[in-house]
PDB file of C-alpha atoms and ligand atoms in Angstrom:
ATOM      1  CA  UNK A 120      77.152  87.158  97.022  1.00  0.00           C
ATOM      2  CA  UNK A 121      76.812  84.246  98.842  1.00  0.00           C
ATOM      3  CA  UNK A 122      74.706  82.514  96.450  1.00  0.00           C
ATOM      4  CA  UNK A 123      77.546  83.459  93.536  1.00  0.00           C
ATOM      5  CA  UNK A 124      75.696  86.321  92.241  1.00  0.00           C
ATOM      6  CA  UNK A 125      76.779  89.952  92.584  1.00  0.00           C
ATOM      7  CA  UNK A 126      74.634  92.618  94.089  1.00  0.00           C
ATOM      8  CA  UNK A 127      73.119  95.373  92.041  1.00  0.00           C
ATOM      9  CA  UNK A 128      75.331  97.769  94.377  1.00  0.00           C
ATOM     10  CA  UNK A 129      78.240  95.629  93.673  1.00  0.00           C
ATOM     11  CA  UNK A 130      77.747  95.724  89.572  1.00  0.00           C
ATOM     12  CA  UNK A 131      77.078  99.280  89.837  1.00  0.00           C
ATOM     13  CA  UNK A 132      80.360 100.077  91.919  1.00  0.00           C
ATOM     14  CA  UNK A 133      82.539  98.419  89.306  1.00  0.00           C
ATOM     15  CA  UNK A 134      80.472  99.723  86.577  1.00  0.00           C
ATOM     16  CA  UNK A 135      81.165 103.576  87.979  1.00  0.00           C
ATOM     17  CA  UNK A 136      85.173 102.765  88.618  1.00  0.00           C
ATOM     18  CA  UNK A 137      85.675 100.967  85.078  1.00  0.00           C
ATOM     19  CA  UNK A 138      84.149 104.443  84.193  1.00  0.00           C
ATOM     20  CA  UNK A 139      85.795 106.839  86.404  1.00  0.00           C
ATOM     21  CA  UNK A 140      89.156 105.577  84.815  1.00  0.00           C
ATOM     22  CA  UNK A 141      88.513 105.094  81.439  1.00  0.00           C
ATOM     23  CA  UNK A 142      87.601 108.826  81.643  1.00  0.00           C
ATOM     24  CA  UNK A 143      90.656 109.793  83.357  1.00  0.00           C
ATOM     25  CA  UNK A 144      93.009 107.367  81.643  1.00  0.00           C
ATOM     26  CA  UNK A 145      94.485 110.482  79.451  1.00  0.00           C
ATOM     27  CA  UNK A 146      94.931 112.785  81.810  1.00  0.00           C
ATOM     28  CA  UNK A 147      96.029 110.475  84.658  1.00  0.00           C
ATOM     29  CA  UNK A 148      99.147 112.513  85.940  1.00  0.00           C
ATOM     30  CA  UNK A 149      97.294 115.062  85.770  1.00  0.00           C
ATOM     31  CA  UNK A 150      94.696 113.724  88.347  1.00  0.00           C
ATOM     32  CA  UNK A 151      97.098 112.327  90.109  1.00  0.00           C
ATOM     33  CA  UNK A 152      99.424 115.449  90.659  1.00  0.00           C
ATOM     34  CA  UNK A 153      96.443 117.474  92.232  1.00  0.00           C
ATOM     35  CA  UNK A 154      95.305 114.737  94.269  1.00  0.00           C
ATOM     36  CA  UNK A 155      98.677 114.469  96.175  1.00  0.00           C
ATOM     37  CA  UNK A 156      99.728 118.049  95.042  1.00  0.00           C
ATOM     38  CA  UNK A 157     102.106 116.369  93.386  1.00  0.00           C
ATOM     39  CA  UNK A 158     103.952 114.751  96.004  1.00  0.00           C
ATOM     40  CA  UNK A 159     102.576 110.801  94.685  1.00  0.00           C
ATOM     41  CA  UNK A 160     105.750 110.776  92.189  1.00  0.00           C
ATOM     42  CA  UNK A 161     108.341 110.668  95.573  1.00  0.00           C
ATOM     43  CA  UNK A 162     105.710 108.451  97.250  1.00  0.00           C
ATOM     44  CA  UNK A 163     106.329 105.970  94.335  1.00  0.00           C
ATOM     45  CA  UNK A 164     109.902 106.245  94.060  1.00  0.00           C
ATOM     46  CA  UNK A 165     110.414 105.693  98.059  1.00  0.00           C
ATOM     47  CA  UNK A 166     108.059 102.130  97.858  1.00  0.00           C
ATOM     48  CA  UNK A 167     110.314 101.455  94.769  1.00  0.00           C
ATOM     49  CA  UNK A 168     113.678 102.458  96.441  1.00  0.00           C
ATOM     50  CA  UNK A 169     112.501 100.702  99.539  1.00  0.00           C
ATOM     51  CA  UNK A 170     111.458  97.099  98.161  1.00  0.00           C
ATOM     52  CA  UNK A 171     114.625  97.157  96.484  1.00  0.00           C
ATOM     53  CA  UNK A 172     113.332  94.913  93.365  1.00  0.00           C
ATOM     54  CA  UNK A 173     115.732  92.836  91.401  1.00  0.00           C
ATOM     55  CA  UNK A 174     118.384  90.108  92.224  1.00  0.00           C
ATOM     56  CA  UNK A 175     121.756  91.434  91.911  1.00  0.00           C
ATOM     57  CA  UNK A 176     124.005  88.747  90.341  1.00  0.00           C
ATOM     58  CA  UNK A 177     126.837  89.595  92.133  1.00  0.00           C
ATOM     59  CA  UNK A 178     126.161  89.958  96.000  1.00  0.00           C
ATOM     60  CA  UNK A 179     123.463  86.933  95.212  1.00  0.00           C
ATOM     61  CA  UNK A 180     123.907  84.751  92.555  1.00  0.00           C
ATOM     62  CA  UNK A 181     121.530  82.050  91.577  1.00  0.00           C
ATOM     63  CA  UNK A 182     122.665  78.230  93.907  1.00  0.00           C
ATOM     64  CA  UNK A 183     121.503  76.545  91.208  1.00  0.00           C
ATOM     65  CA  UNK A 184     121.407  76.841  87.000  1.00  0.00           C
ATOM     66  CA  UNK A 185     117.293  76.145  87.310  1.00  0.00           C
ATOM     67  CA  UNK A 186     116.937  79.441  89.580  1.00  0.00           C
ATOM     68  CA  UNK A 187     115.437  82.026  88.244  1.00  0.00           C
ATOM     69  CA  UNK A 188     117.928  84.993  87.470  1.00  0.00           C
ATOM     70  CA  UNK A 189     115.615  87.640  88.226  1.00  0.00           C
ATOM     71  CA  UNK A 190     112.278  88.399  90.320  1.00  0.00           C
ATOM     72  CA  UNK A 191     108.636  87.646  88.733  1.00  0.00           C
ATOM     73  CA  UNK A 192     106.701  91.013  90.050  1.00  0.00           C
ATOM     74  CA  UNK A 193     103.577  91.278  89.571  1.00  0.00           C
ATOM     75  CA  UNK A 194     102.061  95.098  89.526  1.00  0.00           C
ATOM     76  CA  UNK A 195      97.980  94.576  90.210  1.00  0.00           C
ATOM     77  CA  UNK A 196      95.434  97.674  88.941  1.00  0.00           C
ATOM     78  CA  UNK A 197      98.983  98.931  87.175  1.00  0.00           C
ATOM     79  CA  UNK A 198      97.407 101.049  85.175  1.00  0.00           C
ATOM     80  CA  UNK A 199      99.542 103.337  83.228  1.00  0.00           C
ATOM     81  CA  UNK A 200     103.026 101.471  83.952  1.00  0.00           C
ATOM     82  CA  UNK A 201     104.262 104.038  86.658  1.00  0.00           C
ATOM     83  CA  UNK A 202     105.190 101.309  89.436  1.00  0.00           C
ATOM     84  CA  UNK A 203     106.417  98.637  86.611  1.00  0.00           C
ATOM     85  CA  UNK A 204     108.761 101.125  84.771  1.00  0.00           C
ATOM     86  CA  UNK A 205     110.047 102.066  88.374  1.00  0.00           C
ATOM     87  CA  UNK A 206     111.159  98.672  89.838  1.00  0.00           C
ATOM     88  CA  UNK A 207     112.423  97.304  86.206  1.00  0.00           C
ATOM     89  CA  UNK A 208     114.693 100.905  86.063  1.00  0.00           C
ATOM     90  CA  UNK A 209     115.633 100.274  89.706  1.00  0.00           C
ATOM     91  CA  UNK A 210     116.573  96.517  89.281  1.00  0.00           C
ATOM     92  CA  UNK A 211     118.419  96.968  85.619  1.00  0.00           C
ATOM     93  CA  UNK A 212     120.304 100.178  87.454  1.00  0.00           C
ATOM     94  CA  UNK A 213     120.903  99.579  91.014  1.00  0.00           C
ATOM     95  CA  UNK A 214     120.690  95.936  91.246  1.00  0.00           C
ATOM     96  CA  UNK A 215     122.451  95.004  87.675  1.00  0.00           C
ATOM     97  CA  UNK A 216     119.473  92.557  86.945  1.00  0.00           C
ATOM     98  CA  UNK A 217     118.643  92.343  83.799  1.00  0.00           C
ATOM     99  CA  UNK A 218     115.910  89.257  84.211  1.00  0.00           C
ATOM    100  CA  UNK A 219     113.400  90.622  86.763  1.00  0.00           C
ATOM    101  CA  UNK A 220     109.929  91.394  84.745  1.00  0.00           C
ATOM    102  CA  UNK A 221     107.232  92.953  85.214  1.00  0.00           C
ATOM    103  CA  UNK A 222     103.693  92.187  84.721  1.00  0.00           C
ATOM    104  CA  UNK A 223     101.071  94.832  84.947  1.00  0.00           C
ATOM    105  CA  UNK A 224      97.382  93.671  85.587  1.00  0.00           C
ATOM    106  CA  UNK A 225      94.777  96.030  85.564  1.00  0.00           C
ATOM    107  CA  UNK A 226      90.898  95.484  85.030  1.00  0.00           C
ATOM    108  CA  UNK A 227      90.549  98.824  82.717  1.00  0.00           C
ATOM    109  CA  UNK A 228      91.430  98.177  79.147  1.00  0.00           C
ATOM    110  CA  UNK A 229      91.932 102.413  78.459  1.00  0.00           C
ATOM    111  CA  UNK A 230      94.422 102.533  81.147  1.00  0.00           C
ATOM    112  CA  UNK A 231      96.787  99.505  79.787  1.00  0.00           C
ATOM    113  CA  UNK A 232      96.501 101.267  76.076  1.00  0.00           C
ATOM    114  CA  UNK A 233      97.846 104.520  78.150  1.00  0.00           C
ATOM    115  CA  UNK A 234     100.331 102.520  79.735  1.00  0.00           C
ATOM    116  CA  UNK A 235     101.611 100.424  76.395  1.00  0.00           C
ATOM    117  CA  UNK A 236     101.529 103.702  74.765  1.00  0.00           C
ATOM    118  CA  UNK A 237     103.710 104.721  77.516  1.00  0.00           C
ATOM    119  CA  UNK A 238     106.323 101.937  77.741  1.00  0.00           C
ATOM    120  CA  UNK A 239     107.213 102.891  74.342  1.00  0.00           C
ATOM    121  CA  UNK A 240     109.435 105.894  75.667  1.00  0.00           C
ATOM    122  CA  UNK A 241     110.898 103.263  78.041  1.00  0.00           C
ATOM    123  CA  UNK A 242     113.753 100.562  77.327  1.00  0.00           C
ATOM    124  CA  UNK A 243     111.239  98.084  77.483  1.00  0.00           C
ATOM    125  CA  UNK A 244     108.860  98.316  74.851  1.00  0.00           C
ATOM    126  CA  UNK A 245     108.854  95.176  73.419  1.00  0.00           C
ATOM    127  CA  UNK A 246     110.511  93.453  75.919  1.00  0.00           C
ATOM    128  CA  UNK A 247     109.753  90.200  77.669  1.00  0.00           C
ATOM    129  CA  UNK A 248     110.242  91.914  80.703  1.00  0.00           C
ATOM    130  CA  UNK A 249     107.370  93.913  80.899  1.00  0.00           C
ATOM    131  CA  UNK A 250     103.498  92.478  79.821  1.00  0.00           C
ATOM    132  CA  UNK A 251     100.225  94.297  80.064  1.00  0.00           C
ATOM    133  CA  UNK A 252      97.567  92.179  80.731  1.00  0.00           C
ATOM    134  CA  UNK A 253      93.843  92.737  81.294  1.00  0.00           C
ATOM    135  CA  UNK A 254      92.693  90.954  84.523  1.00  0.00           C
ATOM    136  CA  UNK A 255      90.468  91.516  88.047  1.00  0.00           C
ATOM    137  CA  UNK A 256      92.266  91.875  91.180  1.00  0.00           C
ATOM    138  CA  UNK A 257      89.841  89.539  92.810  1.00  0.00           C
ATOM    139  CA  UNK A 258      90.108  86.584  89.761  1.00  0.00           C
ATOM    140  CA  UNK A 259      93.424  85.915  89.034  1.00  0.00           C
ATOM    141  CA  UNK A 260      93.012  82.931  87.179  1.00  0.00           C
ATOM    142  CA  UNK A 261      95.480  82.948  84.357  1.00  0.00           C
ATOM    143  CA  UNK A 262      98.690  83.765  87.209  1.00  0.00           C
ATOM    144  CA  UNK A 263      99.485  79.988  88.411  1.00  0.00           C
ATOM    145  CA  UNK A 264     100.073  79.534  92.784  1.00  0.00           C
ATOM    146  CA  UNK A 265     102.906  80.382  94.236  1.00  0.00           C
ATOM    147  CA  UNK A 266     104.727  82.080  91.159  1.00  0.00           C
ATOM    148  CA  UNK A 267     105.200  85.502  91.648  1.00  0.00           C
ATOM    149  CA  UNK A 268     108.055  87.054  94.169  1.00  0.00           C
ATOM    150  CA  UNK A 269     106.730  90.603  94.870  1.00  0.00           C
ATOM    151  CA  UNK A 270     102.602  91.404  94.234  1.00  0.00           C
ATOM    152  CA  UNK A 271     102.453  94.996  94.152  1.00  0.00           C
ATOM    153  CA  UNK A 272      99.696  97.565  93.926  1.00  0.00           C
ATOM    154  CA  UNK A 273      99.432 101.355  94.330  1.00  0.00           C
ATOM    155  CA  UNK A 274      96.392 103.303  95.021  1.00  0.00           C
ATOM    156  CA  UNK A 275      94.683 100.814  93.326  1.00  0.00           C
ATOM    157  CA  UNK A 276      93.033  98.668  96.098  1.00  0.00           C
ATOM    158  CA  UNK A 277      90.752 101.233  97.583  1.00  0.00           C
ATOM    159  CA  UNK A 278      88.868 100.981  94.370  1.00  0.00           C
ATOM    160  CA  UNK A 279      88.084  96.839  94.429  1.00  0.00           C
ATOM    161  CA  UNK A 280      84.975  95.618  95.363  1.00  0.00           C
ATOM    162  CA  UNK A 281      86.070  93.037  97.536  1.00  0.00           C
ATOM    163  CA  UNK A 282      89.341  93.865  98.927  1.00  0.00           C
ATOM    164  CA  UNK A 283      89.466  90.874 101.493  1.00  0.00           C
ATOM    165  CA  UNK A 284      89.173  88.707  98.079  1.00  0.00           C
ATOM    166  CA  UNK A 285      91.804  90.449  96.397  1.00  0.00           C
ATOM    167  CA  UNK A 286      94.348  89.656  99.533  1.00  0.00           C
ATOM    168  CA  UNK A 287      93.529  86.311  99.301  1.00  0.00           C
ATOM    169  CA  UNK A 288      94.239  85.898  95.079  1.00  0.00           C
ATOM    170  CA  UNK A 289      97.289  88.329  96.342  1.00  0.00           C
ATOM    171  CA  UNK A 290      98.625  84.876  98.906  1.00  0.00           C
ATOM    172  CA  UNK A 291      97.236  82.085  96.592  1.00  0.00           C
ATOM    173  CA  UNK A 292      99.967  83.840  93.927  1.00  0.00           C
ATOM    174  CA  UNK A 293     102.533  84.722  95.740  1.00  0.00           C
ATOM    175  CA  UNK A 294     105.657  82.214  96.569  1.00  0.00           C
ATOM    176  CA  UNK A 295     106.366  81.029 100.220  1.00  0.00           C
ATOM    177  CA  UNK A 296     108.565  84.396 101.695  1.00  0.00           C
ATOM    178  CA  UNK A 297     107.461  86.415  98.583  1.00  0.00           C
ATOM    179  CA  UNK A 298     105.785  89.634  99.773  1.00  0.00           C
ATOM    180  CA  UNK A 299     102.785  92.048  99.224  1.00  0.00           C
ATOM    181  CA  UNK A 300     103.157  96.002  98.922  1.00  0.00           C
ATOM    182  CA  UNK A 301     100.744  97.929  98.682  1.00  0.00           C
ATOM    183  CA  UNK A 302     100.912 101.965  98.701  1.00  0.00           C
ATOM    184  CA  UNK A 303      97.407 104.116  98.874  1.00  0.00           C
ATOM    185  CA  UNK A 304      95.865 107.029 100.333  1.00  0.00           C
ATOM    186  CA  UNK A 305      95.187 106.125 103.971  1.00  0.00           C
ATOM    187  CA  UNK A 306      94.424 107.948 107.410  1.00  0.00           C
ATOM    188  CA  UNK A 307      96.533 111.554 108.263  1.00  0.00           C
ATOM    189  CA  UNK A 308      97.539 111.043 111.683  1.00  0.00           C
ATOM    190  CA  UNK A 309      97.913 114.694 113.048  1.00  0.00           C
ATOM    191  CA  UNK A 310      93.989 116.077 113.512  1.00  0.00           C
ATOM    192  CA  UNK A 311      95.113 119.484 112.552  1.00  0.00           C
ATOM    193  CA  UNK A 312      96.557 118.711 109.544  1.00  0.00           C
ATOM    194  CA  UNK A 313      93.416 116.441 108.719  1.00  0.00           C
ATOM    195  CA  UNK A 314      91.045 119.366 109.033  1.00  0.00           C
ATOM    196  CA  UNK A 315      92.944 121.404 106.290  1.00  0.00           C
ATOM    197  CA  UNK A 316      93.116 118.128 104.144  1.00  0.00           C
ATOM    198  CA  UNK A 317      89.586 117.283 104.142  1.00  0.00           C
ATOM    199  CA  UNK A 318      88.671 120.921 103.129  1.00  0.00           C
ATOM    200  CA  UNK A 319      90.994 120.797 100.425  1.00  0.00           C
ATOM    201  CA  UNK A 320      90.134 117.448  99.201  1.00  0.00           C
ATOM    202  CA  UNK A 321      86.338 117.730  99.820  1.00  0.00           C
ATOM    203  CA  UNK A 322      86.043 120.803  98.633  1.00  0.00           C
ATOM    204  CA  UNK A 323      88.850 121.746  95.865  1.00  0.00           C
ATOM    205  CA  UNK A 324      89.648 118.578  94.154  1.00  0.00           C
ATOM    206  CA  UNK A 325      86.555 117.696  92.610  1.00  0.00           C
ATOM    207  CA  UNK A 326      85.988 121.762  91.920  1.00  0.00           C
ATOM    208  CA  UNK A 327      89.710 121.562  90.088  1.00  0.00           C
ATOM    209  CA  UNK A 328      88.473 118.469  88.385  1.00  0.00           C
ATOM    210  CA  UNK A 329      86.038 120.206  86.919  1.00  0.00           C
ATOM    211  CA  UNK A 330      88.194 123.110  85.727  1.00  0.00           C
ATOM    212  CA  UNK A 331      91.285 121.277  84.656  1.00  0.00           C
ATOM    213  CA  UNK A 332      89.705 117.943  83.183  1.00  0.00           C
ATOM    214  CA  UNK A 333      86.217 118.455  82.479  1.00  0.00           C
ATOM    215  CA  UNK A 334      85.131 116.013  84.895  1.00  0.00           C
ATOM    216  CA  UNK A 335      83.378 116.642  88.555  1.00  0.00           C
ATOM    217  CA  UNK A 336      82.101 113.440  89.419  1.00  0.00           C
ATOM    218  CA  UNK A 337      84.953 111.317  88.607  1.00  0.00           C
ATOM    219  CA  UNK A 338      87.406 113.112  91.056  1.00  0.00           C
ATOM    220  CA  UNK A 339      84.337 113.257  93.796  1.00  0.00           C
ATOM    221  CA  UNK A 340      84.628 109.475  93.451  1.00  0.00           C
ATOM    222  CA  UNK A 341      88.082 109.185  93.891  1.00  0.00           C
ATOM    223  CA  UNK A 342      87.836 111.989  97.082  1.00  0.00           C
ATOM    224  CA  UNK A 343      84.911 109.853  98.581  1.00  0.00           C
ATOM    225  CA  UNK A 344      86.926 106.466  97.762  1.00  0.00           C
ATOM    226  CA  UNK A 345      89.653 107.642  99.763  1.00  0.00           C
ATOM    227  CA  UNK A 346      87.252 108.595 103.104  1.00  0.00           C
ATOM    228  CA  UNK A 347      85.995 105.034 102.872  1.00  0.00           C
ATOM    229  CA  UNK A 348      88.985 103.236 102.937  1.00  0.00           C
ATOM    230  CA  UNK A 349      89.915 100.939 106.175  1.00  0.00           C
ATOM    231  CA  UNK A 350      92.044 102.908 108.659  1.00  0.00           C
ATOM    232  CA  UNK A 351      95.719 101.813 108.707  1.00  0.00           C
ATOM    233  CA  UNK A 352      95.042  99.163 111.541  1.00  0.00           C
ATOM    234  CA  UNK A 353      91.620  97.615 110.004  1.00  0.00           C
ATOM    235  CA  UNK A 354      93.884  97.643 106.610  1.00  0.00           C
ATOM    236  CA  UNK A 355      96.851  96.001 108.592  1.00  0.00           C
ATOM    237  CA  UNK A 356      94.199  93.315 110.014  1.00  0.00           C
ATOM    238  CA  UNK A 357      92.675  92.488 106.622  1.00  0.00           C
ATOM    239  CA  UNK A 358      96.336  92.087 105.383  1.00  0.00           C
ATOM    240  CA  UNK A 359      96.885  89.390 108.651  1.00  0.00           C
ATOM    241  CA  UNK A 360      93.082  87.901 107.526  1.00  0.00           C
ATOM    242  CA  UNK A 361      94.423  86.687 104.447  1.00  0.00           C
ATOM    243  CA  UNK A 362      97.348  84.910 106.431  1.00  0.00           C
ATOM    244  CA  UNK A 363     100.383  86.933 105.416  1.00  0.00           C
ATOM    245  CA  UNK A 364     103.185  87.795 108.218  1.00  0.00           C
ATOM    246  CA  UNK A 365     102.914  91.739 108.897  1.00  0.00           C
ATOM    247  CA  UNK A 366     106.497  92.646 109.752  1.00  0.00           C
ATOM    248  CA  UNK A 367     106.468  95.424 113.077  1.00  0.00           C
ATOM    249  CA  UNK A 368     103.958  97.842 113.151  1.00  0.00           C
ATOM    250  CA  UNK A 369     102.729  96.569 109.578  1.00  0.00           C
ATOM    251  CA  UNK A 370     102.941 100.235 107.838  1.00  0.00           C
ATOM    252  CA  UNK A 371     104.624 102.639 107.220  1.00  0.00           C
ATOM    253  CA  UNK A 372     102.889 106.605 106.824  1.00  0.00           C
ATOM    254  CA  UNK A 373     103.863 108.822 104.155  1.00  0.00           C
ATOM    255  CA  UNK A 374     103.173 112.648 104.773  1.00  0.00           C
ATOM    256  CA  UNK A 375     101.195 112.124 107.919  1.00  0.00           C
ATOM    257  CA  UNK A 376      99.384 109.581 106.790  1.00  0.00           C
ATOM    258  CA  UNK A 377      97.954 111.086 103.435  1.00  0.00           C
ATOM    259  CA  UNK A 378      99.007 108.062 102.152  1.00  0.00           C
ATOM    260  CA  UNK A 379     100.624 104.177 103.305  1.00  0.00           C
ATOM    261  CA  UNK A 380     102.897 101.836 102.296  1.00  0.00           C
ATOM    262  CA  UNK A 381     101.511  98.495 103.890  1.00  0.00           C
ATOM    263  CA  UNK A 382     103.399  95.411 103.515  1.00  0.00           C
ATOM    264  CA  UNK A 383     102.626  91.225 104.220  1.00  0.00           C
ATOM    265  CA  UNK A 384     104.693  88.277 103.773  1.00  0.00           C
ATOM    266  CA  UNK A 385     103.556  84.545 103.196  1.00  0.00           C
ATOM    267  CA  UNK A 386     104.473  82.418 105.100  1.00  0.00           C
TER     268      UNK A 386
HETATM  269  N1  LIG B 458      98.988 101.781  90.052  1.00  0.00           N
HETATM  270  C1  LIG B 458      98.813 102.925  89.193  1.00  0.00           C
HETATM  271  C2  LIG B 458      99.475 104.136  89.801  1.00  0.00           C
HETATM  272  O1  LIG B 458      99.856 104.074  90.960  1.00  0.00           O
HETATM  273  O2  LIG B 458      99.622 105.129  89.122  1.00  0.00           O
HETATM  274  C3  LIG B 458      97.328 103.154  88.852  1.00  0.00           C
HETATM  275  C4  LIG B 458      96.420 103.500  89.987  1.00  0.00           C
HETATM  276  S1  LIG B 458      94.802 104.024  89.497  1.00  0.00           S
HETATM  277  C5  LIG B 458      94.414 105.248  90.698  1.00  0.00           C
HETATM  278  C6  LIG B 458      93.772 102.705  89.978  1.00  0.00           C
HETATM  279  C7  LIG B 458      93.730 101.571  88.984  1.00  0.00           C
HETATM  280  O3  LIG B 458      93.023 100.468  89.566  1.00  0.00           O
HETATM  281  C8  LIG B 458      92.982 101.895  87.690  1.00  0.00           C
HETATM  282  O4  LIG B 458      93.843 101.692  86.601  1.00  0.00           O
HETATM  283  C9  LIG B 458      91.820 100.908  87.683  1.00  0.00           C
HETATM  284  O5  LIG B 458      91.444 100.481  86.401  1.00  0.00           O
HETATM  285  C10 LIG B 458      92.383  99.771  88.517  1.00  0.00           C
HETATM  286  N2  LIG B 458      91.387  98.853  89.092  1.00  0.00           N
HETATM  287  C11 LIG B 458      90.234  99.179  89.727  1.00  0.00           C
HETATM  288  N3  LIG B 458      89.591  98.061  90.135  1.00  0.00           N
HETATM  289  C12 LIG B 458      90.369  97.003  89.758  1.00  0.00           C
HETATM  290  C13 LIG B 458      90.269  95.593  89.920  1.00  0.00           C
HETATM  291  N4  LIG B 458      89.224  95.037  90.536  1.00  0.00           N
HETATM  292  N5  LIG B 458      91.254  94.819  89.423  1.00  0.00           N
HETATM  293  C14 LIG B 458      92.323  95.359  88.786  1.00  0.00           C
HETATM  294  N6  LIG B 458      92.481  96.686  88.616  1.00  0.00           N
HETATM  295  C15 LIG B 458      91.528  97.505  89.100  1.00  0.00           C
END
């Protein structure tokens, strides 16, 4: 890579993850639910609740006519629309905003057809508040500096080939004081626990994969993704690497640490 070229390991890791998801794209919750045993849905709606997205209009009005009403999030390896229909609900409902949007980036075109399909049981089909577009994490080209107000992504990073790359498209994007979430699966913290969570996720994921979907080797992938990604610290440090501000301790664990919710702010 330092000569510009990708390695044959690189090519071949996005080659398997474009197809690991393109075969799951259908039966995503599904995958999804046994992974976390269904607890991801009340992951996502606490990073949701907690980044509180939206500008209300009352308790903070724009200072000037050329501010923008409403926040420009962007949702990165958004897949099927379950973080972007979250914060646009939360900021229409609790925040009375009826500007913020929503775009959802993801590299996998089978996932954003899942998602579009999706959006159409939403208020916002249709709507210039919510775009799909197809786009790598690590080559954001088409998203102009400093634009965007909140750069989300959920379990989504663990999969990129360069992840330190990705943080730094994630700061070249975002505005001065905008911020970077990201929730994934990360270290449990209690050993005990850990022993019973590797067995079952070693052992019966890709073995219910099989039974329920069909489909062994994707949901070995996605077991074996999650044992290689960074600890919370060396994902913390990575996050201060790409020169964002890491408020406190920099994350905050979800049931024990099956999964994260790491945040960064530029400066
Ligand atoms: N954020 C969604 C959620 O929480 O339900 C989807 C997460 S899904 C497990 C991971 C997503 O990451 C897939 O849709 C995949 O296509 C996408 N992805 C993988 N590598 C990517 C990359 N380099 N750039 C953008 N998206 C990527």
């Amino acid at each position: 890579t330092h000569f510009g070229f990708q390695t044959v390991a690189e090519a071949l890791k996005e080659q398997k993850v474009a197809g690991v998801f393109s075969s799951v794209a259908s039966s995503y919750d599904t995958m999804n639910d046994f992974m976390s045993l269904g607890i991801h849905r009340l992951w996502k709606d606490h990073f949701v609740r907690n980044l509180n997205p939206g500008r209300n209009p009352l308790t903070s009005p724009p200072s000037s006519p050329s501010e923008p009403q409403g926040w420009n999030i962007l949702d990165i390896a958004g897949g099927t629309g379950d973080i972007a229909f979250r914060m646009l609900d939360h900021a229409s409902t609790i925040n009375n905003d009826a500007h913020t949007t929503v775009t959802v980036a993801d590299i996998n075109p089978d996932m954003l057809a899942e998602g579009r399909k999706r959006s159409l049981a939403t208020p916002y089909a249709r709507s210039p508040r919510l775009k799909f577009i197809e786009a790598n994490a690590e080559k954001l080209d088409m998203i102009p500096d400093s634009s965007v107000d909140l750069y989300t992504v959920a379990f989504g990073i663990r999969n990129f080939t360069h992840k330190d790359v990705a943080l730094r498209e994630a700061y070249r994007v975002l505005k001065p004081g905008g911020v970077f979430a990201c929730l994934e699966f990360s270290k449990v913290n209690n050993p005990l626990f850990d022993a019973v969570y590797k067995r079952w996720s070693f052992s019966a994921i890709p073995l219910i994969g099989q039974l329920v979907a069909g489909d062994r080797d994707s949901y070995q992938y996605l077991v074996e993704s999650i044992e290689r990604f960074p600890s919370q610290e060396e994902f913390r440090d990575m996050i201060k690497e790409a020169g964002f501000l890491v408020p406190g301790q920099g994350w905050e664990d979800l049931s024990l640490g099956i999964a994260a919710i790491h945040k960064g702010v530029k400066p």
